[in-house]
């Protein structure tokens, strides 16, 4: 069984927010809900100032703190490493929101929020409610586009190689800063990047063993 993971090359990332927008678009996410974000900050002192750009998303941790604290079994770690939420089991207690050391979970509290308040839902929002219905009062987060992966594999496609089996943020990145694939397959591109490019995980001190790695060259 594969263990799906991602590598992000910080040296290639240009901070265009394309991944963030692609994620919103792919899942028809309502206002104020972001499953992927691009964090931007500055370091140093004038005149030697550096801009730091960190695209972040759920790390689909191997030892996921969110799964361990969920009292109803709504937070699930699939065999392929993807962490998902069963909205029907989620009671909205938000233990997982507090447990995630990366702040990658959001409570979805109001299903009536519109992009254009007072003007009703747009056609796009209505389609989203059909295709990717979120449930008010539950917690939501990035799914690694599990539905694209599952549908692609059924069609004989390879995640990380074939676009139709690959997360939307990876496909959208114009700088090709994102890579996706099977971390447990030593022949995969991302396994090679992890072993050859001094890849690192965010917050190793949390002991969660993220499946998202970063490289800087
Ligand atoms: S990043 Fe947070 S929400 Fe995602 S698997 Fe890890 S602990 Fe859970
Ligand atoms: S789409 Fe690619 S280049 Fe743009 S912000 Fe996201 S990771 Fe960086």
PDB file of C-alpha atoms and ligand atoms in Angstrom:
ATOM      1  CA  UNK A   1       0.000   0.000   0.000  1.00  0.00           C
ATOM      2  CA  UNK A   2       1.248   3.440  -0.921  1.00  0.00           C
ATOM      3  CA  UNK A   3       1.860   6.226   1.586  1.00  0.00           C
ATOM      4  CA  UNK A   4       0.914   9.398  -0.279  1.00  0.00           C
ATOM      5  CA  UNK A   5       3.025  12.434   0.392  1.00  0.00           C
ATOM      6  CA  UNK A   6       4.096  15.794  -0.979  1.00  0.00           C
ATOM      7  CA  UNK A   7       7.376  17.627  -1.412  1.00  0.00           C
ATOM      8  CA  UNK A   8       7.433  21.420  -1.750  1.00  0.00           C
ATOM      9  CA  UNK A   9      10.527  23.139  -3.122  1.00  0.00           C
ATOM     10  CA  UNK A  10      10.739  26.472  -1.276  1.00  0.00           C
ATOM     11  CA  UNK A  11      13.391  27.707  -3.658  1.00  0.00           C
ATOM     12  CA  UNK A  12      11.027  27.356  -6.617  1.00  0.00           C
ATOM     13  CA  UNK A  13       7.904  28.744  -4.932  1.00  0.00           C
ATOM     14  CA  UNK A  14       7.193  32.292  -6.116  1.00  0.00           C
ATOM     15  CA  UNK A  15       4.345  32.972  -3.681  1.00  0.00           C
ATOM     16  CA  UNK A  16       1.717  33.410  -6.394  1.00  0.00           C
ATOM     17  CA  UNK A  17      -1.077  31.832  -4.281  1.00  0.00           C
ATOM     18  CA  UNK A  18      -2.055  29.650  -7.264  1.00  0.00           C
ATOM     19  CA  UNK A  19      -2.196  26.551  -5.050  1.00  0.00           C
ATOM     20  CA  UNK A  20      -4.461  28.292  -2.559  1.00  0.00           C
ATOM     21  CA  UNK A  21      -6.883  29.396  -5.256  1.00  0.00           C
ATOM     22  CA  UNK A  22      -6.823  25.996  -7.009  1.00  0.00           C
ATOM     23  CA  UNK A  23      -7.764  24.302  -3.733  1.00  0.00           C
ATOM     24  CA  UNK A  24     -10.654  26.702  -3.123  1.00  0.00           C
ATOM     25  CA  UNK A  25     -11.868  26.159  -6.670  1.00  0.00           C
ATOM     26  CA  UNK A  26     -11.475  22.366  -6.656  1.00  0.00           C
ATOM     27  CA  UNK A  27     -13.535  21.912  -3.489  1.00  0.00           C
ATOM     28  CA  UNK A  28     -15.898  24.862  -3.898  1.00  0.00           C
ATOM     29  CA  UNK A  29     -14.791  26.087  -0.475  1.00  0.00           C
ATOM     30  CA  UNK A  30     -17.018  28.722   1.124  1.00  0.00           C
ATOM     31  CA  UNK A  31     -15.759  32.155   2.197  1.00  0.00           C
ATOM     32  CA  UNK A  32     -13.178  32.134   5.010  1.00  0.00           C
ATOM     33  CA  UNK A  33     -12.418  28.415   4.565  1.00  0.00           C
ATOM     34  CA  UNK A  34      -8.917  27.645   3.256  1.00  0.00           C
ATOM     35  CA  UNK A  35      -7.497  24.133   3.157  1.00  0.00           C
ATOM     36  CA  UNK A  36      -4.147  25.264   1.791  1.00  0.00           C
ATOM     37  CA  UNK A  37      -2.439  28.555   2.576  1.00  0.00           C
ATOM     38  CA  UNK A  38       0.688  30.433   1.564  1.00  0.00           C
ATOM     39  CA  UNK A  39       2.390  32.056   4.552  1.00  0.00           C
ATOM     40  CA  UNK A  40       4.605  35.050   3.796  1.00  0.00           C
ATOM     41  CA  UNK A  41       6.976  36.813   6.195  1.00  0.00           C
ATOM     42  CA  UNK A  42      10.229  38.748   6.178  1.00  0.00           C
ATOM     43  CA  UNK A  43      13.552  38.064   7.858  1.00  0.00           C
ATOM     44  CA  UNK A  44      16.681  40.147   8.357  1.00  0.00           C
ATOM     45  CA  UNK A  45      17.344  43.865   8.632  1.00  0.00           C
ATOM     46  CA  UNK A  46      17.416  46.499   5.903  1.00  0.00           C
ATOM     47  CA  UNK A  47      19.210  46.409   3.497  1.00  0.00           C
ATOM     48  CA  UNK A  48      19.590  42.635   3.675  1.00  0.00           C
ATOM     49  CA  UNK A  49      15.991  41.572   3.996  1.00  0.00           C
ATOM     50  CA  UNK A  50      14.666  38.218   2.799  1.00  0.00           C
ATOM     51  CA  UNK A  51      11.100  37.292   1.959  1.00  0.00           C
ATOM     52  CA  UNK A  52      10.109  33.895   3.352  1.00  0.00           C
ATOM     53  CA  UNK A  53       7.307  31.968   1.654  1.00  0.00           C
ATOM     54  CA  UNK A  54       5.838  28.805   3.121  1.00  0.00           C
ATOM     55  CA  UNK A  55       2.960  27.028   1.394  1.00  0.00           C
ATOM     56  CA  UNK A  56       1.224  24.932   4.063  1.00  0.00           C
ATOM     57  CA  UNK A  57      -1.576  22.372   4.140  1.00  0.00           C
ATOM     58  CA  UNK A  58      -2.606  19.410   6.265  1.00  0.00           C
ATOM     59  CA  UNK A  59       0.537  17.288   6.636  1.00  0.00           C
ATOM     60  CA  UNK A  60      -1.366  13.987   6.654  1.00  0.00           C
ATOM     61  CA  UNK A  61       0.860  13.039   9.575  1.00  0.00           C
ATOM     62  CA  UNK A  62       1.798   9.425  10.110  1.00  0.00           C
ATOM     63  CA  UNK A  63       1.205   9.853  13.845  1.00  0.00           C
ATOM     64  CA  UNK A  64      -1.661  12.304  13.526  1.00  0.00           C
ATOM     65  CA  UNK A  65      -2.439  14.132  16.758  1.00  0.00           C
ATOM     66  CA  UNK A  66      -5.912  14.999  15.429  1.00  0.00           C
ATOM     67  CA  UNK A  67      -6.848  11.338  14.899  1.00  0.00           C
ATOM     68  CA  UNK A  68      -5.590  10.324  18.335  1.00  0.00           C
ATOM     69  CA  UNK A  69      -7.813  12.809  20.203  1.00  0.00           C
ATOM     70  CA  UNK A  70     -11.039  12.415  18.199  1.00  0.00           C
ATOM     71  CA  UNK A  71     -13.611  10.935  20.611  1.00  0.00           C
ATOM     72  CA  UNK A  72     -16.033   9.689  17.934  1.00  0.00           C
ATOM     73  CA  UNK A  73     -13.707   8.147  15.367  1.00  0.00           C
ATOM     74  CA  UNK A  74     -14.624  10.862  12.853  1.00  0.00           C
ATOM     75  CA  UNK A  75     -10.980  11.662  12.123  1.00  0.00           C
ATOM     76  CA  UNK A  76      -9.644   8.717  10.213  1.00  0.00           C
ATOM     77  CA  UNK A  77      -6.230   7.758   8.916  1.00  0.00           C
ATOM     78  CA  UNK A  78      -6.640   5.740   5.737  1.00  0.00           C
ATOM     79  CA  UNK A  79      -4.284   2.876   4.894  1.00  0.00           C
ATOM     80  CA  UNK A  80      -2.659   5.057   2.243  1.00  0.00           C
ATOM     81  CA  UNK A  81      -1.782   7.685   4.864  1.00  0.00           C
ATOM     82  CA  UNK A  82      -4.451  10.248   3.960  1.00  0.00           C
ATOM     83  CA  UNK A  83      -6.225  11.743   6.981  1.00  0.00           C
ATOM     84  CA  UNK A  84      -9.914  12.407   6.341  1.00  0.00           C
ATOM     85  CA  UNK A  85     -12.941  13.464   8.375  1.00  0.00           C
ATOM     86  CA  UNK A  86     -16.273  11.629   8.386  1.00  0.00           C
ATOM     87  CA  UNK A  87     -18.688  14.574   8.731  1.00  0.00           C
ATOM     88  CA  UNK A  88     -21.500  12.241   9.824  1.00  0.00           C
ATOM     89  CA  UNK A  89     -19.474  11.181  12.862  1.00  0.00           C
ATOM     90  CA  UNK A  90     -17.990  14.599  13.694  1.00  0.00           C
ATOM     91  CA  UNK A  91     -19.771  16.237  16.638  1.00  0.00           C
ATOM     92  CA  UNK A  92     -17.884  19.530  16.318  1.00  0.00           C
ATOM     93  CA  UNK A  93     -16.142  19.244  19.702  1.00  0.00           C
ATOM     94  CA  UNK A  94     -12.968  20.766  18.143  1.00  0.00           C
ATOM     95  CA  UNK A  95     -10.532  18.644  20.148  1.00  0.00           C
ATOM     96  CA  UNK A  96      -8.723  18.015  16.849  1.00  0.00           C
ATOM     97  CA  UNK A  97      -8.491  21.741  16.104  1.00  0.00           C
ATOM     98  CA  UNK A  98      -6.668  22.205  19.390  1.00  0.00           C
ATOM     99  CA  UNK A  99      -4.560  19.070  18.965  1.00  0.00           C
ATOM    100  CA  UNK A 100      -3.221  19.867  15.476  1.00  0.00           C
ATOM    101  CA  UNK A 101       0.121  21.589  16.073  1.00  0.00           C
ATOM    102  CA  UNK A 102       0.030  23.035  12.544  1.00  0.00           C
ATOM    103  CA  UNK A 103      -3.354  24.780  12.805  1.00  0.00           C
ATOM    104  CA  UNK A 104      -4.624  22.975   9.734  1.00  0.00           C
ATOM    105  CA  UNK A 105      -8.203  22.339  10.860  1.00  0.00           C
ATOM    106  CA  UNK A 106     -11.118  24.771  10.711  1.00  0.00           C
ATOM    107  CA  UNK A 107     -14.521  24.623  12.360  1.00  0.00           C
ATOM    108  CA  UNK A 108     -17.244  25.120   9.765  1.00  0.00           C
ATOM    109  CA  UNK A 109     -19.879  26.936  11.708  1.00  0.00           C
ATOM    110  CA  UNK A 110     -22.204  28.660   9.256  1.00  0.00           C
ATOM    111  CA  UNK A 111     -23.510  27.009   6.102  1.00  0.00           C
ATOM    112  CA  UNK A 112     -25.377  30.138   5.045  1.00  0.00           C
ATOM    113  CA  UNK A 113     -22.289  32.328   4.449  1.00  0.00           C
ATOM    114  CA  UNK A 114     -22.326  33.628   0.883  1.00  0.00           C
ATOM    115  CA  UNK A 115     -19.645  35.152  -1.320  1.00  0.00           C
ATOM    116  CA  UNK A 116     -22.076  37.960  -2.139  1.00  0.00           C
ATOM    117  CA  UNK A 117     -24.135  38.428   1.033  1.00  0.00           C
ATOM    118  CA  UNK A 118     -27.751  39.274   0.442  1.00  0.00           C
ATOM    119  CA  UNK A 119     -27.661  38.224  -3.216  1.00  0.00           C
ATOM    120  CA  UNK A 120     -28.167  34.485  -2.707  1.00  0.00           C
ATOM    121  CA  UNK A 121     -25.760  31.687  -3.568  1.00  0.00           C
ATOM    122  CA  UNK A 122     -24.039  31.878  -6.927  1.00  0.00           C
ATOM    123  CA  UNK A 123     -24.362  28.978  -9.365  1.00  0.00           C
ATOM    124  CA  UNK A 124     -20.804  27.973  -8.407  1.00  0.00           C
ATOM    125  CA  UNK A 125     -21.692  27.858  -4.711  1.00  0.00           C
ATOM    126  CA  UNK A 126     -24.792  25.770  -5.464  1.00  0.00           C
ATOM    127  CA  UNK A 127     -22.718  23.277  -7.480  1.00  0.00           C
ATOM    128  CA  UNK A 128     -20.293  23.054  -4.555  1.00  0.00           C
ATOM    129  CA  UNK A 129     -23.106  22.236  -2.145  1.00  0.00           C
ATOM    130  CA  UNK A 130     -24.025  19.306  -4.415  1.00  0.00           C
ATOM    131  CA  UNK A 131     -20.554  18.013  -5.218  1.00  0.00           C
ATOM    132  CA  UNK A 132     -18.620  18.672  -1.983  1.00  0.00           C
ATOM    133  CA  UNK A 133     -21.230  19.260   0.715  1.00  0.00           C
ATOM    134  CA  UNK A 134     -19.716  20.424   3.992  1.00  0.00           C
ATOM    135  CA  UNK A 135     -21.758  20.014   7.144  1.00  0.00           C
ATOM    136  CA  UNK A 136     -22.415  22.928   9.437  1.00  0.00           C
ATOM    137  CA  UNK A 137     -21.026  22.295  12.920  1.00  0.00           C
ATOM    138  CA  UNK A 138     -18.204  19.992  11.813  1.00  0.00           C
ATOM    139  CA  UNK A 139     -14.453  20.402  11.330  1.00  0.00           C
ATOM    140  CA  UNK A 140     -12.947  20.545   7.828  1.00  0.00           C
ATOM    141  CA  UNK A 141      -9.455  20.391   6.309  1.00  0.00           C
ATOM    142  CA  UNK A 142      -7.352  19.421   3.267  1.00  0.00           C
ATOM    143  CA  UNK A 143      -7.966  15.897   1.985  1.00  0.00           C
ATOM    144  CA  UNK A 144      -4.914  15.635  -0.314  1.00  0.00           C
ATOM    145  CA  UNK A 145      -7.675  15.602  -2.975  1.00  0.00           C
ATOM    146  CA  UNK A 146      -8.459  12.003  -1.961  1.00  0.00           C
ATOM    147  CA  UNK A 147     -11.375  11.916  -4.402  1.00  0.00           C
ATOM    148  CA  UNK A 148      -9.064  12.705  -7.345  1.00  0.00           C
ATOM    149  CA  UNK A 149      -6.573  10.061  -6.195  1.00  0.00           C
ATOM    150  CA  UNK A 150      -9.229   7.378  -5.695  1.00  0.00           C
ATOM    151  CA  UNK A 151     -10.964   8.080  -9.014  1.00  0.00           C
ATOM    152  CA  UNK A 152      -7.639   8.233 -10.841  1.00  0.00           C
ATOM    153  CA  UNK A 153      -6.374   4.940  -9.435  1.00  0.00           C
ATOM    154  CA  UNK A 154      -9.635   3.263 -10.459  1.00  0.00           C
ATOM    155  CA  UNK A 155      -8.901   4.413 -14.015  1.00  0.00           C
ATOM    156  CA  UNK A 156      -5.370   3.007 -13.857  1.00  0.00           C
ATOM    157  CA  UNK A 157      -3.726   6.429 -13.427  1.00  0.00           C
ATOM    158  CA  UNK A 158      -0.725   7.160 -11.224  1.00  0.00           C
ATOM    159  CA  UNK A 159      -0.989   9.884  -8.552  1.00  0.00           C
ATOM    160  CA  UNK A 160       1.772  12.439  -8.948  1.00  0.00           C
ATOM    161  CA  UNK A 161       2.312  11.474 -12.587  1.00  0.00           C
ATOM    162  CA  UNK A 162      -1.134  11.730 -14.166  1.00  0.00           C
ATOM    163  CA  UNK A 163      -2.897  15.045 -13.599  1.00  0.00           C
ATOM    164  CA  UNK A 164      -6.301  13.423 -13.111  1.00  0.00           C
ATOM    165  CA  UNK A 165      -4.984  11.452 -10.147  1.00  0.00           C
ATOM    166  CA  UNK A 166      -2.980  14.312  -8.604  1.00  0.00           C
ATOM    167  CA  UNK A 167      -3.989  17.008  -6.060  1.00  0.00           C
ATOM    168  CA  UNK A 168      -5.243  20.245  -7.608  1.00  0.00           C
ATOM    169  CA  UNK A 169      -2.576  22.386  -5.877  1.00  0.00           C
ATOM    170  CA  UNK A 170       0.198  20.328  -7.464  1.00  0.00           C
ATOM    171  CA  UNK A 171      -1.362  20.620 -10.932  1.00  0.00           C
ATOM    172  CA  UNK A 172      -1.890  24.360 -10.581  1.00  0.00           C
ATOM    173  CA  UNK A 173       1.599  25.364  -9.440  1.00  0.00           C
ATOM    174  CA  UNK A 174       3.145  27.350 -12.326  1.00  0.00           C
ATOM    175  CA  UNK A 175       6.622  27.076 -10.791  1.00  0.00           C
ATOM    176  CA  UNK A 176       6.385  23.272 -10.509  1.00  0.00           C
ATOM    177  CA  UNK A 177       7.348  23.665  -6.855  1.00  0.00           C
ATOM    178  CA  UNK A 178       5.100  20.835  -5.697  1.00  0.00           C
ATOM    179  CA  UNK A 179       5.621  17.111  -6.146  1.00  0.00           C
ATOM    180  CA  UNK A 180       3.261  14.299  -5.154  1.00  0.00           C
ATOM    181  CA  UNK A 181       3.705  10.554  -4.940  1.00  0.00           C
ATOM    182  CA  UNK A 182       4.303   7.444  -2.883  1.00  0.00           C
ATOM    183  CA  UNK A 183       6.784   8.030  -0.056  1.00  0.00           C
ATOM    184  CA  UNK A 184       7.143   4.275   0.448  1.00  0.00           C
ATOM    185  CA  UNK A 185       8.181   3.621  -3.156  1.00  0.00           C
ATOM    186  CA  UNK A 186      11.954   4.181  -3.350  1.00  0.00           C
ATOM    187  CA  UNK A 187      11.620   4.569  -7.138  1.00  0.00           C
ATOM    188  CA  UNK A 188       9.160   7.485  -6.877  1.00  0.00           C
ATOM    189  CA  UNK A 189      10.318  11.030  -7.588  1.00  0.00           C
ATOM    190  CA  UNK A 190       9.295  12.291  -4.166  1.00  0.00           C
ATOM    191  CA  UNK A 191      11.056   9.465  -2.302  1.00  0.00           C
ATOM    192  CA  UNK A 192      14.193  10.371  -4.251  1.00  0.00           C
ATOM    193  CA  UNK A 193      13.798  14.078  -3.436  1.00  0.00           C
ATOM    194  CA  UNK A 194      13.325  13.286   0.250  1.00  0.00           C
ATOM    195  CA  UNK A 195      16.443  11.138   0.413  1.00  0.00           C
ATOM    196  CA  UNK A 196      18.734  13.162  -1.877  1.00  0.00           C
ATOM    197  CA  UNK A 197      17.806  16.805  -1.155  1.00  0.00           C
ATOM    198  CA  UNK A 198      17.944  17.026   2.632  1.00  0.00           C
ATOM    199  CA  UNK A 199      14.176  17.268   2.868  1.00  0.00           C
ATOM    200  CA  UNK A 200      12.715  18.379   6.182  1.00  0.00           C
ATOM    201  CA  UNK A 201       9.312  18.256   7.844  1.00  0.00           C
ATOM    202  CA  UNK A 202       7.652  21.106   9.704  1.00  0.00           C
ATOM    203  CA  UNK A 203       7.776  20.847  13.498  1.00  0.00           C
ATOM    204  CA  UNK A 204       9.609  17.529  13.909  1.00  0.00           C
ATOM    205  CA  UNK A 205       9.553  18.219  17.664  1.00  0.00           C
ATOM    206  CA  UNK A 206       5.781  17.581  17.621  1.00  0.00           C
ATOM    207  CA  UNK A 207       6.451  13.903  16.877  1.00  0.00           C
ATOM    208  CA  UNK A 208       3.689  13.671  14.254  1.00  0.00           C
ATOM    209  CA  UNK A 209       5.862  12.562  11.298  1.00  0.00           C
ATOM    210  CA  UNK A 210       4.276  14.679   8.506  1.00  0.00           C
ATOM    211  CA  UNK A 211       3.877  13.325   4.971  1.00  0.00           C
ATOM    212  CA  UNK A 212       4.585  16.800   3.588  1.00  0.00           C
ATOM    213  CA  UNK A 213       8.279  17.573   3.169  1.00  0.00           C
ATOM    214  CA  UNK A 214      10.126  20.743   2.169  1.00  0.00           C
ATOM    215  CA  UNK A 215      13.343  21.164   0.222  1.00  0.00           C
ATOM    216  CA  UNK A 216      15.313  24.330  -0.432  1.00  0.00           C
ATOM    217  CA  UNK A 217      17.225  23.518  -3.601  1.00  0.00           C
TER     218      UNK A 217
HETATM  219  S1  LIG B   1      -1.385  18.447  10.051  1.00  0.00           S
HETATM  220 FE1  LIG B   1      -2.813  18.548  11.782  1.00  0.00          FE
HETATM  221  S2  LIG B   1      -4.815  18.014  10.859  1.00  0.00           S
HETATM  222 FE2  LIG B   1      -3.236  17.319   9.426  1.00  0.00          FE
HETATM  223  S3  LIG B   1      -2.853  15.153  10.014  1.00  0.00           S
HETATM  224 FE3  LIG B   1      -1.305  16.428  11.071  1.00  0.00          FE
HETATM  225  S4  LIG B   1      -2.219  16.779  13.089  1.00  0.00           S
HETATM  226 FE4  LIG B   1      -3.916  16.132  11.746  1.00  0.00          FE
HETATM  227  S1  LIG B   2       1.226  27.635  -6.621  1.00  0.00           S
HETATM  228 FE1  LIG B   2       3.333  26.964  -6.388  1.00  0.00          FE
HETATM  229  S2  LIG B   2       4.493  28.834  -6.632  1.00  0.00           S
HETATM  230 FE2  LIG B   2       2.418  29.491  -6.255  1.00  0.00          FE
HETATM  231  S3  LIG B   2       2.368  29.830  -4.061  1.00  0.00           S
HETATM  232 FE3  LIG B   2       1.679  27.713  -4.397  1.00  0.00          FE
HETATM  233  S4  LIG B   2       3.536  26.446  -4.219  1.00  0.00           S
HETATM  234 FE4  LIG B   2       4.190  28.596  -4.446  1.00  0.00          FE
END
